[in-house]
Amino acid sequence: IVVPGHLKDQWIREMKEKFQESLTIIDRSSFYAHYGENPWEREHQVITSMDFAKQKDILPSLQAVEWDLVIVDEAHKMAAYKYGNKIEKTDRYKLGEVLSKNTTHLLFLTATPHKGDPENFRLFLDLLSPGFFATSELINESLRNKDNPLFIRRMKEDLRDFEGRPIFTNRYPRTIRFILSDKETKLYNELSKYVITQYNLALRRVQGKRGRNIAFALLILQRRMASSTYALLQSLKRRKQRLEELMKKRELPEEKVSVDVEEVDDYEERERWRQERLWETLSIAANMDELRREIKTIENLIGLAEEIIKTEHEVKLKELKKAVEEGFRKIREIGGNEKILIFTESKDTMDYLVRKLREWGYSVTFMHGGMSLEERIRVEKIFRDKAQIMVSTEAGGEGINLQFCHLMINYDIPWNPVRLEQRMGRIHRYGQQKDVYIFNLVAENTREGRVLIKLLEKLDEIRRTLGSDKVFDVIGDILYGKNLYQLILEAVANARDIDDIIREIDIDVDENYIRKIKEILGESLATRYIDYTRIREIAEKAKEYRLIPEYVEAFFKKAFEKAGGRIRVRRDGFIAIEFVPHEIRKIADEVDFKNRYGLVMREYPKVTFDKDIAFKNPDAEFISFGHPLFEAVPQGEVTTASDYVVGRDIAHNPGDAHILRDRALDLDKKL
């Protein structure tokens, strides 16, 4: 399984929980752990990051291995482009070519296969079946005839259950605009003057793409202020400390940008933080006098930021307080769980918000990409069972399921708008039972704020015209031909007139445009027909043969109570597990057990043994085979499953004794 680095943990968890399949991570450290061996050949089921596997020293080892199945997530990142008669293949595309040659079955997963560029799409399909479509016209003909054999597409909005009801609820985005205070405006203007001066110096002093990357990296301080004054202050302090160290040593700073700035958003969060820490301290001062003046400028900015925080003049923080209060009122109106998820790009902002929210009297937990998957799952359960609010960084929310939460606040808007959909997907996902509300906080008197507001307005206009939320599933491709990230960077750097940038986003949503959007959304890309009757028959047969939840529940209760556990039946019919005894926790703390089944909590406030009930109540813990608590109960001390289950079943259904005994003997094997 080949995925962007930040999705590895989510895949590992889902494959374990849904299918009991274990994947071995192959990365730089594991690759060289076994000298003289090819790790791809050594392991049977592996997961790796796309950007690790594409590297020139790794790719040859992949070329030597045959696979039965390769799955690529976010497969559109393996892109190639045609310019005139020349085809330019990215390193990720070259990885795709190797995988295509060396596997029997190849599955690509992507929400954005077609970017409005027919040749790019043809080259993409060429990885699946080389030579199948020799020209773009052949693809278009296939699309017109609705017989594309390589492609199937489903939109969230199209999915229905067997009764024809939508599987996914509605979502309602809302932009909360605010105006920076006078003190914040002064800080913003002074910071902009400093950053733009540095930006222009970088473009003059360093040639080519490297100079452009250094220039864009210097915009990190502006990005920090867009997140919070506190985050900016921490960045400025780190920058000042670094430059003072250079002054003391009488050294000039080095240019520390060795990556494409636009690719950094695809990095794992820890690696992105590491890169951004380097950018924070980046200076292109040419002599000691310039360095001294730069330190003086930073000291002035630090003073302005400290004054805003001390006097609590940060308007966005006040808007957050109002949004949280309104959010809880909205949740009570719809009868949902009183939970709010707050997203931010910066860990400094996360720390600041956690402190403020606790001062306001809320119970708060937090999550970030520096946590292990085990830690994140523990926090997920704390949020579900105890805390009112969770503050999370971008990657903190990856690999976890928050369908029990119905309201999300974007404290800052990612400059790469594609990440907006990834954030929404944390709560607007399979199993969500309520409509979802999203609040976006944006300062309208900043350059980047004006661009983001226009973008959000335009997305909402397209959504209303289409009559569908589909627009949010492919944000990055809705404004086809526009690099939104690049436009925001240009706005921040004042590299172009802001009104020109706004006009570029403010396209006419006419019939031609909507037709083009429908094409990008894949309305013509694949057949929609599914034989629901056949699937329903299979589902009913599976239901008929499954072990009845009541028996699993009765067996668990008897074993759990015998081991010293405490269970209480709640008024709503769910079960509360109030105490998990030491004996069970001791089993669950073993490394092999945790690796196989996961974590056991000290208590479970709301539990069910019925999967259908759990689906309709995402805030309830579903316990059955494979759940760590079920597997940790010392079941052998109670009785055999066949004695217990068959004894109960035969009493009620004496004519089915042979079927029930077979079912129970199978249960014995599982136990």
XYZ file of C-alpha atoms in Angstrom:
671
model
C 0.000 0.000 0.000
C 1.544 3.288 -1.156
C 0.242 6.488 0.466
C 1.257 10.086 1.231
C 3.355 9.934 4.416
C 0.767 11.569 6.661
C -1.839 8.852 5.851
C 0.216 5.800 6.890
C -1.145 5.682 10.447
C -4.747 5.909 9.281
C -4.309 3.034 6.836
C -2.611 0.867 9.466
C -5.411 1.474 11.940
C -8.269 0.944 9.478
C -6.774 -2.257 8.024
C -6.339 -3.619 11.551
C -9.757 -2.626 12.856
C -11.803 -3.475 9.769
C -9.984 -6.539 8.414
C -7.524 -7.735 11.107
C -4.716 -7.276 8.576
C -1.275 -6.215 9.827
C 0.932 -4.020 7.639
C 4.691 -3.610 8.051
C 5.976 -0.049 7.595
C 8.953 0.269 5.273
C 10.743 3.587 5.702
C 14.331 4.822 5.800
C 15.147 3.293 9.203
C 13.585 -0.125 8.523
C 15.074 -0.229 5.026
C 18.632 -0.406 6.328
C 17.861 -2.459 9.452
C 18.477 -5.771 7.624
C 21.826 -5.568 5.864
C 22.056 -7.486 2.609
C 18.297 -8.142 2.363
C 15.653 -6.570 0.179
C 12.936 -5.560 2.708
C 10.270 -5.505 -0.026
C 10.904 -9.228 -0.582
C 11.206 -10.032 3.116
C 7.687 -8.845 4.071
C 4.367 -10.001 2.612
C 2.147 -6.991 3.415
C 3.795 -3.594 3.545
C 2.868 0.073 3.648
C 5.198 2.842 2.563
C 5.157 6.529 1.809
C 5.023 7.625 -1.816
C 7.830 10.139 -1.320
C 10.087 7.530 0.304
C 9.499 4.890 -2.385
C 10.110 7.337 -5.289
C 13.690 8.142 -4.200
C 16.447 7.206 -6.593
C 18.283 4.972 -4.073
C 15.060 3.112 -3.136
C 13.377 2.596 -6.517
C 15.832 -0.073 -7.825
C 15.012 -2.387 -4.890
C 11.293 -2.089 -5.744
C 11.956 -2.972 -9.385
C 13.152 -6.420 -8.284
C 9.900 -7.427 -6.545
C 6.620 -8.814 -7.928
C 3.357 -8.005 -6.127
C -0.081 -9.611 -6.198
C -1.769 -6.310 -5.376
C -0.659 -2.701 -5.102
C -3.014 -0.031 -3.704
C -2.080 3.630 -4.180
C -3.954 6.255 -2.163
C -4.112 9.866 -3.413
C -2.920 8.357 -6.696
C -3.359 11.618 -8.655
C -0.089 12.775 -7.068
C 1.636 10.414 -9.551
C 1.337 12.980 -12.328
C 2.865 13.517 -15.756
C 2.322 16.450 -18.120
C 2.672 17.037 -21.844
C 4.207 20.296 -23.084
C 4.157 20.358 -26.893
C 5.801 17.084 -27.973
C 7.617 16.626 -24.669
C 6.257 14.585 -21.738
C 7.492 15.586 -18.282
C 7.221 12.789 -15.695
C 7.430 13.557 -11.985
C 9.406 11.203 -9.705
C 6.074 10.018 -8.300
C 4.908 9.128 -11.818
C 8.113 7.127 -12.380
C 7.303 5.225 -9.173
C 3.857 4.501 -10.672
C 5.498 3.088 -13.799
C 7.570 0.653 -11.703
C 4.539 -0.449 -9.682
C 2.444 -0.869 -12.830
C 4.998 -3.247 -14.384
C 5.518 -5.335 -11.246
C 2.015 -6.102 -10.001
C -0.817 -8.386 -11.089
C -3.547 -6.115 -9.716
C -3.351 -2.339 -9.367
C -5.898 -0.152 -7.558
C -5.760 3.653 -7.584
C -7.761 5.666 -5.051
C -8.286 9.386 -5.665
C -10.961 12.056 -5.346
C -9.359 14.208 -8.079
C -8.412 12.046 -11.081
C -9.266 14.572 -13.797
C -7.859 18.098 -13.488
C -9.369 19.490 -16.653
C -6.244 18.472 -18.601
C -7.134 15.545 -20.944
C -3.514 14.588 -21.622
C -2.673 14.542 -17.905
C -5.669 12.220 -17.382
C -4.613 9.962 -20.283
C -1.099 9.595 -18.862
C -2.611 8.816 -15.458
C -4.783 6.015 -16.927
C -1.715 4.791 -18.824
C -0.265 3.662 -15.482
C -3.273 1.406 -14.911
C -3.199 -0.175 -18.349
C -0.246 0.955 -20.492
C -1.231 1.722 -24.072
C -4.960 1.133 -23.530
C -5.782 4.734 -24.451
C -3.292 5.907 -27.060
C -4.933 9.320 -27.460
C -7.101 11.686 -25.442
C -9.821 11.350 -28.102
C -10.122 7.612 -27.349
C -10.727 8.485 -23.697
C -13.352 11.087 -24.618
C -15.120 8.552 -26.829
C -15.078 6.052 -23.969
C -16.539 8.684 -21.629
C -19.268 9.577 -24.121
C -20.210 5.894 -24.485
C -20.086 5.455 -20.671
C -18.015 2.286 -21.054
C -14.706 3.258 -19.428
C -13.391 -0.116 -18.191
C -10.693 1.364 -15.949
C -12.701 3.761 -13.853
C -15.505 3.770 -11.306
C -16.535 6.806 -9.295
C -18.804 7.429 -6.339
C -19.593 10.774 -4.702
C -20.587 11.001 -1.053
C -23.793 12.691 -2.151
C -24.663 9.785 -4.497
C -24.372 7.033 -1.903
C -27.598 5.490 -0.602
C -28.478 2.644 1.752
C -30.686 -0.278 0.646
C -33.815 1.761 1.373
C -32.602 4.561 -0.884
C -31.782 6.990 1.960
C -28.618 9.151 1.699
C -25.722 7.666 3.669
C -24.050 11.043 4.209
C -25.663 13.951 6.024
C -25.636 17.585 4.843
C -22.919 20.047 5.745
C -23.309 23.766 6.236
C -20.157 25.908 5.964
C -20.216 29.484 7.249
C -17.521 32.155 7.078
C -17.173 34.331 10.199
C -15.468 37.565 9.101
C -13.765 39.916 11.501
C -11.643 43.088 11.363
C -8.221 43.235 13.010
C -7.985 45.748 15.872
C -5.840 48.896 15.457
C -2.960 47.291 17.386
C -3.195 44.107 15.317
C -3.347 46.132 12.086
C -0.178 47.988 13.094
C 1.585 44.662 13.817
C 0.326 43.215 10.507
C 1.564 46.226 8.511
C 4.978 46.324 10.227
C 5.394 42.561 9.773
C 4.376 42.812 6.100
C 6.903 45.593 5.484
C 9.674 43.453 7.019
C 8.672 40.178 5.292
C 8.144 41.721 1.848
C 11.532 43.497 2.048
C 13.206 40.155 2.858
C 11.181 38.424 0.130
C 12.325 40.870 -2.563
C 15.941 40.685 -1.356
C 15.854 36.882 -1.722
C 14.582 37.126 -5.304
C 17.382 39.615 -6.172
C 20.248 37.829 -4.415
C 19.518 34.151 -5.176
C 18.862 33.113 -8.758
C 16.329 30.678 -10.230
C 13.934 28.313 -8.504
C 16.079 28.225 -5.353
C 15.682 31.991 -4.912
C 11.926 31.681 -5.388
C 11.771 28.917 -2.759
C 13.771 30.985 -0.268
C 11.507 33.973 -0.941
C 8.353 31.918 -0.296
C 9.884 30.334 2.813
C 10.333 33.811 4.301
C 6.540 34.223 4.210
C 6.276 31.753 7.114
C 6.038 34.645 9.598
C 2.995 36.017 7.780
C 1.453 32.544 7.913
C 2.091 32.434 11.656
C 0.259 35.717 12.199
C -2.661 34.435 10.107
C -2.831 31.599 12.650
C -2.481 33.650 15.867
C -0.478 36.493 17.387
C 0.848 33.988 19.924
C 2.199 31.698 17.166
C 3.859 34.697 15.491
C 5.413 35.755 18.811
C 6.967 32.304 19.351
C 8.371 32.321 15.796
C 9.819 35.820 16.243
C 11.501 34.805 19.518
C 13.090 31.761 17.869
C 14.228 33.929 14.945
C 15.735 36.575 17.235
C 17.590 33.936 19.273
C 19.084 32.386 16.118
C 20.203 35.724 14.645
C 21.744 36.815 17.966
C 23.741 33.564 18.040
C 25.073 34.404 14.567
C 25.962 37.943 15.701
C 27.889 36.569 18.667
C 29.873 34.211 16.416
C 30.296 36.922 13.755
C 28.801 34.521 11.162
C 26.451 35.273 8.305
C 23.325 33.085 7.936
C 23.203 30.200 5.454
C 20.388 29.618 2.962
C 18.573 26.573 4.383
C 15.901 25.747 1.822
C 16.578 22.511 -0.031
C 12.961 21.546 -0.817
C 10.213 22.850 -3.053
C 8.094 25.007 -0.721
C 4.888 23.946 -2.494
C 5.627 20.251 -1.798
C 6.015 20.707 1.952
C 2.244 20.512 2.518
C 2.448 16.844 1.467
C 5.021 16.063 4.173
C 4.246 14.370 7.473
C 3.511 17.023 10.087
C 6.688 16.474 12.116
C 8.823 16.850 8.995
C 6.836 19.947 7.966
C 7.412 21.471 11.409
C 11.142 20.756 11.076
C 11.290 22.500 7.695
C 9.258 25.453 8.938
C 11.525 25.875 11.990
C 14.402 26.304 9.521
C 12.386 28.873 7.567
C 11.591 30.817 10.758
C 15.287 31.471 11.289
C 16.098 32.041 7.621
C 17.857 35.326 6.849
C 19.679 36.566 3.801
C 21.574 39.364 5.548
C 24.755 40.080 3.550
C 26.793 41.695 6.378
C 26.804 42.348 10.136
C 25.116 45.752 9.792
C 22.155 44.183 7.965
C 21.975 41.445 10.607
C 22.005 44.040 13.412
C 19.198 46.044 11.762
C 17.159 42.879 11.244
C 17.433 41.951 14.951
C 16.274 45.479 15.846
C 13.218 45.093 13.548
C 12.350 41.740 15.128
C 12.619 43.230 18.640
C 10.108 45.914 17.622
C 7.700 43.258 16.242
C 8.044 41.173 19.436
C 7.099 44.238 21.496
C 3.952 44.838 19.408
C 2.905 41.157 19.626
C 3.466 40.997 23.399
C 1.352 44.124 23.907
C -1.597 42.577 21.966
C -1.467 39.352 23.982
C -1.055 41.134 27.331
C -3.984 43.505 26.728
C -6.091 40.711 25.105
C -6.638 42.726 21.903
C -6.720 39.681 19.598
C -10.101 39.960 17.859
C -10.050 36.418 16.481
C -9.852 34.998 20.008
C -12.993 36.955 20.955
C -14.715 35.675 17.802
C -13.736 32.121 18.769
C -15.342 32.534 22.182
C -18.601 33.680 20.556
C -18.408 30.879 17.955
C -17.976 28.213 20.657
C -20.976 29.545 22.610
C -23.091 29.673 19.435
C -21.823 26.224 18.442
C -23.012 24.597 21.652
C -26.428 26.278 21.223
C -26.645 24.904 17.665
C -25.699 21.395 18.826
C -28.389 21.470 21.521
C -30.947 22.538 18.877
C -30.208 19.497 16.689
C -30.016 17.143 19.687
C -26.385 16.247 19.053
C -23.421 15.469 21.282
C -21.976 18.599 22.901
C -18.594 18.297 21.222
C -16.674 20.879 19.168
C -13.551 20.233 17.088
C -11.219 23.213 16.538
C -8.524 23.040 13.851
C -5.344 25.076 13.554
C -2.211 24.744 11.413
C 0.196 25.707 14.194
C 1.115 23.718 17.313
C 1.908 27.019 19.085
C -1.656 28.186 18.369
C -2.988 24.835 19.582
C -1.169 25.220 22.933
C -2.461 28.797 23.264
C -6.095 27.878 22.502
C -6.083 24.925 24.906
C -4.955 27.278 27.692
C -7.572 29.934 26.820
C -10.476 27.473 26.462
C -9.674 25.977 29.865
C -9.619 29.485 31.351
C -13.129 29.956 29.906
C -14.299 26.889 31.829
C -14.460 24.217 29.107
C -13.079 20.692 29.395
C -10.495 20.436 26.604
C -8.201 17.851 25.069
C -5.746 18.260 22.171
C -4.079 16.313 19.397
C -1.137 16.896 17.057
C 0.925 15.039 14.472
C 3.824 14.585 16.886
C 1.744 12.023 18.831
C 1.915 8.320 18.077
C -1.198 6.627 16.680
C -1.695 4.970 20.088
C -1.691 8.374 21.825
C -4.102 9.824 19.245
C -6.564 6.944 19.676
C -6.464 7.509 23.442
C -7.199 11.231 22.959
C -10.011 10.388 20.514
C -11.696 8.321 23.247
C -11.162 11.071 25.850
C -12.839 13.540 23.468
C -15.727 11.143 22.830
C -16.303 10.186 26.466
C -15.258 13.238 28.532
C -13.982 16.456 26.923
C -16.285 19.079 25.378
C -13.696 20.469 22.959
C -10.710 19.073 21.095
C -8.103 21.386 19.542
C -6.137 19.670 16.789
C -3.424 20.487 14.305
C -3.775 19.389 10.688
C -2.278 15.913 10.952
C -3.555 15.408 14.484
C -6.952 14.621 13.050
C -5.652 12.038 10.567
C -6.189 8.374 11.333
C -9.006 9.031 13.799
C -12.805 8.923 13.499
C -14.910 11.690 14.998
C -18.416 10.966 13.684
C -19.788 11.664 17.178
C -18.892 15.373 16.705
C -21.124 17.589 14.534
C -19.452 21.014 14.634
C -16.005 22.119 13.516
C -14.307 25.510 13.774
C -11.384 26.373 11.492
C -9.451 28.821 13.682
C -7.169 29.401 10.728
C -7.759 28.523 7.075
C -4.998 26.470 5.421
C -3.316 28.351 2.591
C -3.508 25.122 0.620
C -7.328 24.965 0.326
C -7.306 21.220 -0.493
C -6.699 20.677 3.219
C -10.113 22.189 3.986
C -11.816 19.049 2.670
C -9.426 16.822 4.633
C -10.412 18.694 7.793
C -14.141 18.418 7.021
C -13.676 14.708 6.423
C -12.810 14.128 10.078
C -16.450 14.610 11.096
C -18.373 14.473 7.777
C -17.798 10.778 7.161
C -19.496 7.399 7.087
C -21.428 6.916 10.325
C -22.202 10.591 10.987
C -25.859 10.763 12.070
C -26.408 14.545 12.169
C -25.919 17.426 9.771
C -22.455 18.939 10.086
C -21.694 22.650 10.685
C -18.363 24.279 9.809
C -17.350 27.776 10.978
C -14.400 29.449 9.187
C -12.710 32.405 10.933
C -11.114 34.896 8.499
C -9.713 38.431 8.938
C -11.102 40.482 6.074
C -8.643 43.404 6.327
C -5.565 41.335 5.432
C -4.399 40.445 1.920
C -4.576 36.683 2.461
C -7.921 37.104 4.252
C -9.434 38.893 1.234
C -8.321 36.057 -1.065
C -9.621 33.337 1.269
C -12.989 35.086 1.745
C -13.426 35.408 -2.027
C -12.478 31.736 -2.427
C -15.000 30.601 0.215
C -17.706 32.831 -1.327
C -17.026 31.397 -4.772
C -17.117 27.815 -3.494
C -20.466 28.531 -1.841
C -21.815 30.072 -5.060
C -20.739 27.002 -7.070
C -22.273 24.738 -4.395
C -25.622 26.569 -4.605
C -25.610 26.525 -8.428
C -24.799 22.805 -8.549
C -27.259 22.128 -5.720
C -24.659 19.837 -4.182
C -21.844 19.694 -1.626
C -19.690 17.895 -4.209
C -17.732 21.098 -4.712
C -16.035 20.644 -1.333
C -14.777 17.175 -2.284
C -12.560 18.569 -5.017
C -11.707 22.091 -3.833
C -8.274 21.975 -5.426
C -9.712 21.434 -8.904
C -12.887 23.532 -8.800
C -11.049 26.672 -9.917
C -9.408 24.737 -12.738
C -6.295 26.267 -14.211
C -5.657 28.255 -11.012
C -2.978 27.420 -8.476
C -4.761 28.622 -5.346
C -1.754 28.132 -3.086
C 0.368 30.192 -5.468
C -2.266 32.967 -5.605
C -2.363 33.228 -1.805
C 1.454 33.354 -1.613
C 1.512 36.110 -4.226
C -1.116 38.046 -2.262
C 0.849 37.751 0.987
C 4.108 38.750 -0.707
C 2.379 41.691 -2.419
C 3.917 40.298 -5.595
C 0.799 41.166 -7.586
C -1.960 43.692 -7.223
C -4.475 42.211 -4.781
C -7.437 43.306 -6.920
C -5.988 41.361 -9.878
C -5.785 38.215 -7.735
C -9.361 38.691 -6.493
C -10.564 39.125 -10.097
C -8.770 35.905 -11.086
C -10.753 33.949 -8.473
C -14.010 35.804 -9.144
C -14.960 33.743 -12.207
C -18.454 33.757 -13.761
C -20.387 30.694 -12.646
C -22.287 30.379 -15.934
C -23.538 27.335 -17.879
C -20.158 26.711 -19.541
C -18.372 26.861 -16.221
C -20.821 24.458 -14.543
C -20.474 22.053 -17.489
C -16.701 22.118 -17.013
C -17.105 21.563 -13.256
C -19.359 18.568 -13.853
C -16.683 17.136 -16.115
C -14.044 17.595 -13.400
C -16.373 16.137 -10.787
C -16.470 12.986 -12.864
C -20.146 12.999 -13.794
C -19.173 11.533 -17.171
C -16.200 9.479 -16.032
C -17.846 6.179 -15.150
C -21.007 4.140 -15.067
C -23.222 4.652 -12.037
C -25.066 1.309 -12.195
C -24.848 -0.940 -9.146
C -26.860 -4.148 -8.634
C -28.299 -3.236 -5.228
C -30.621 -6.265 -5.274
C -27.688 -8.658 -5.424
C -25.793 -6.770 -2.706
C -28.904 -6.733 -0.502
C -29.239 -10.536 -0.859
C -25.616 -11.016 0.201
C -26.070 -8.644 3.161
C -29.218 -10.455 4.334
C -27.530 -13.859 4.097
C -24.538 -12.597 6.094
C -26.940 -11.235 8.725
C -28.741 -14.577 8.914
C -25.534 -16.491 9.603
C -23.903 -14.091 12.028
C -23.565 -14.756 15.739
C -26.432 -12.971 17.511
C -25.124 -9.945 19.494
C -27.100 -10.916 22.614
C -25.030 -14.090 22.988
C -21.727 -12.252 22.616
C -22.984 -9.741 25.205
C -24.124 -12.428 27.675
C -20.841 -14.294 27.325
C -18.768 -11.122 27.813
C -20.744 -9.981 30.872
C -20.342 -13.315 32.640
C -16.612 -13.486 31.954
C -16.001 -9.802 32.741
C -17.843 -9.856 36.063
C -16.112 -13.075 37.091
C -12.792 -11.304 36.455
C -13.843 -8.508 38.847
C -15.176 -5.955 36.368
C -18.134 -3.667 37.089
C -21.003 -3.165 34.614
C -24.029 -0.888 34.920
C -27.080 -0.735 32.644
C -27.805 2.907 31.773
C -31.271 4.442 31.569
C -31.023 4.626 27.759
C -30.402 0.865 27.558
C -26.678 1.145 26.830
C -24.121 -0.366 29.197
C -21.532 1.546 31.195
C -18.310 -0.292 32.052
C -17.216 1.595 35.152
C -14.141 -0.370 36.136
C -11.713 -2.576 34.196
C -9.913 -4.781 36.778
C -6.169 -5.036 37.170
C -6.037 -8.615 35.861
C -7.507 -7.572 32.490
C -5.369 -4.418 32.243
C -2.271 -6.517 32.920
C -3.085 -8.720 29.897
C -3.834 -5.627 27.806
C -0.520 -3.941 28.709
C 1.564 -6.680 27.077
C 3.329 -5.362 23.974
C 2.209 -8.253 21.750
C -1.399 -7.770 22.839
C -1.344 -4.002 22.165
C 0.248 -4.534 18.759
C -2.446 -7.049 17.858
C -5.594 -5.548 19.344
C -4.895 -1.991 20.552
C -5.525 -0.125 23.812
C -7.818 -0.995 26.724
C -9.231 2.035 28.555
C -9.937 2.145 32.317
C -13.640 2.770 31.706
C -16.209 2.854 28.894
C -19.174 5.166 29.657
C -21.379 3.972 26.779
C -21.133 0.484 25.264
C -23.123 -1.692 22.844
C -22.573 -5.173 21.422
C -24.784 -4.569 18.372
C -23.084 -3.177 15.264
C -26.275 -1.604 13.869
C -26.881 0.280 17.120
C -23.216 1.377 17.228
C -23.473 2.760 13.682
C -26.412 4.974 14.667
C -24.661 6.070 17.885
C -21.030 6.968 17.023
C -20.453 8.079 20.643
C -20.922 4.457 21.819
C -18.106 1.900 21.998
C -18.849 -1.212 19.909
C -17.535 -4.348 21.644
C -17.275 -7.684 19.862
C -14.591 -10.049 18.547
C -11.339 -8.179 17.909
C -12.129 -5.384 20.380
C -9.192 -5.137 22.830
C -11.402 -5.350 25.944
C -13.243 -8.427 24.651
C -9.952 -10.113 23.744
C -8.350 -9.253 27.118
C -11.104 -10.868 29.221
C -9.746 -14.192 30.612
C -12.566 -16.174 29.021
C -11.221 -19.669 29.706
C -12.092 -19.351 33.405
C -15.817 -19.096 32.706
C -16.770 -22.043 30.521
C -16.363 -23.024 26.903
C -18.315 -20.937 24.444
C -20.063 -24.012 23.047
C -21.321 -25.130 26.473
C -22.569 -21.657 27.329
C -24.020 -20.499 24.008
C -25.495 -23.839 22.949
C -27.015 -24.349 26.379
C -28.910 -21.067 26.000
C -29.820 -21.510 22.335
C -31.117 -25.087 22.593
C -33.379 -24.062 25.441
C -35.056 -21.643 23.039
C -34.642 -23.491 19.718
C -34.373 -27.275 20.353
C -34.986 -28.085 16.661
C -31.863 -26.151 15.543
C -29.405 -27.796 17.930
C -27.015 -29.069 15.212
C -26.773 -25.634 13.512
C -26.263 -23.899 16.828
C -23.591 -26.354 17.938
C -21.628 -25.816 14.709
C -21.902 -22.049 15.199
C -20.752 -22.306 18.801
C -17.819 -24.603 17.985
C -16.713 -21.965 15.490
C -16.983 -19.415 18.297
C -14.759 -21.654 20.450
C -12.066 -21.561 17.788
C -12.223 -17.767 17.641
C -11.933 -17.497 21.404
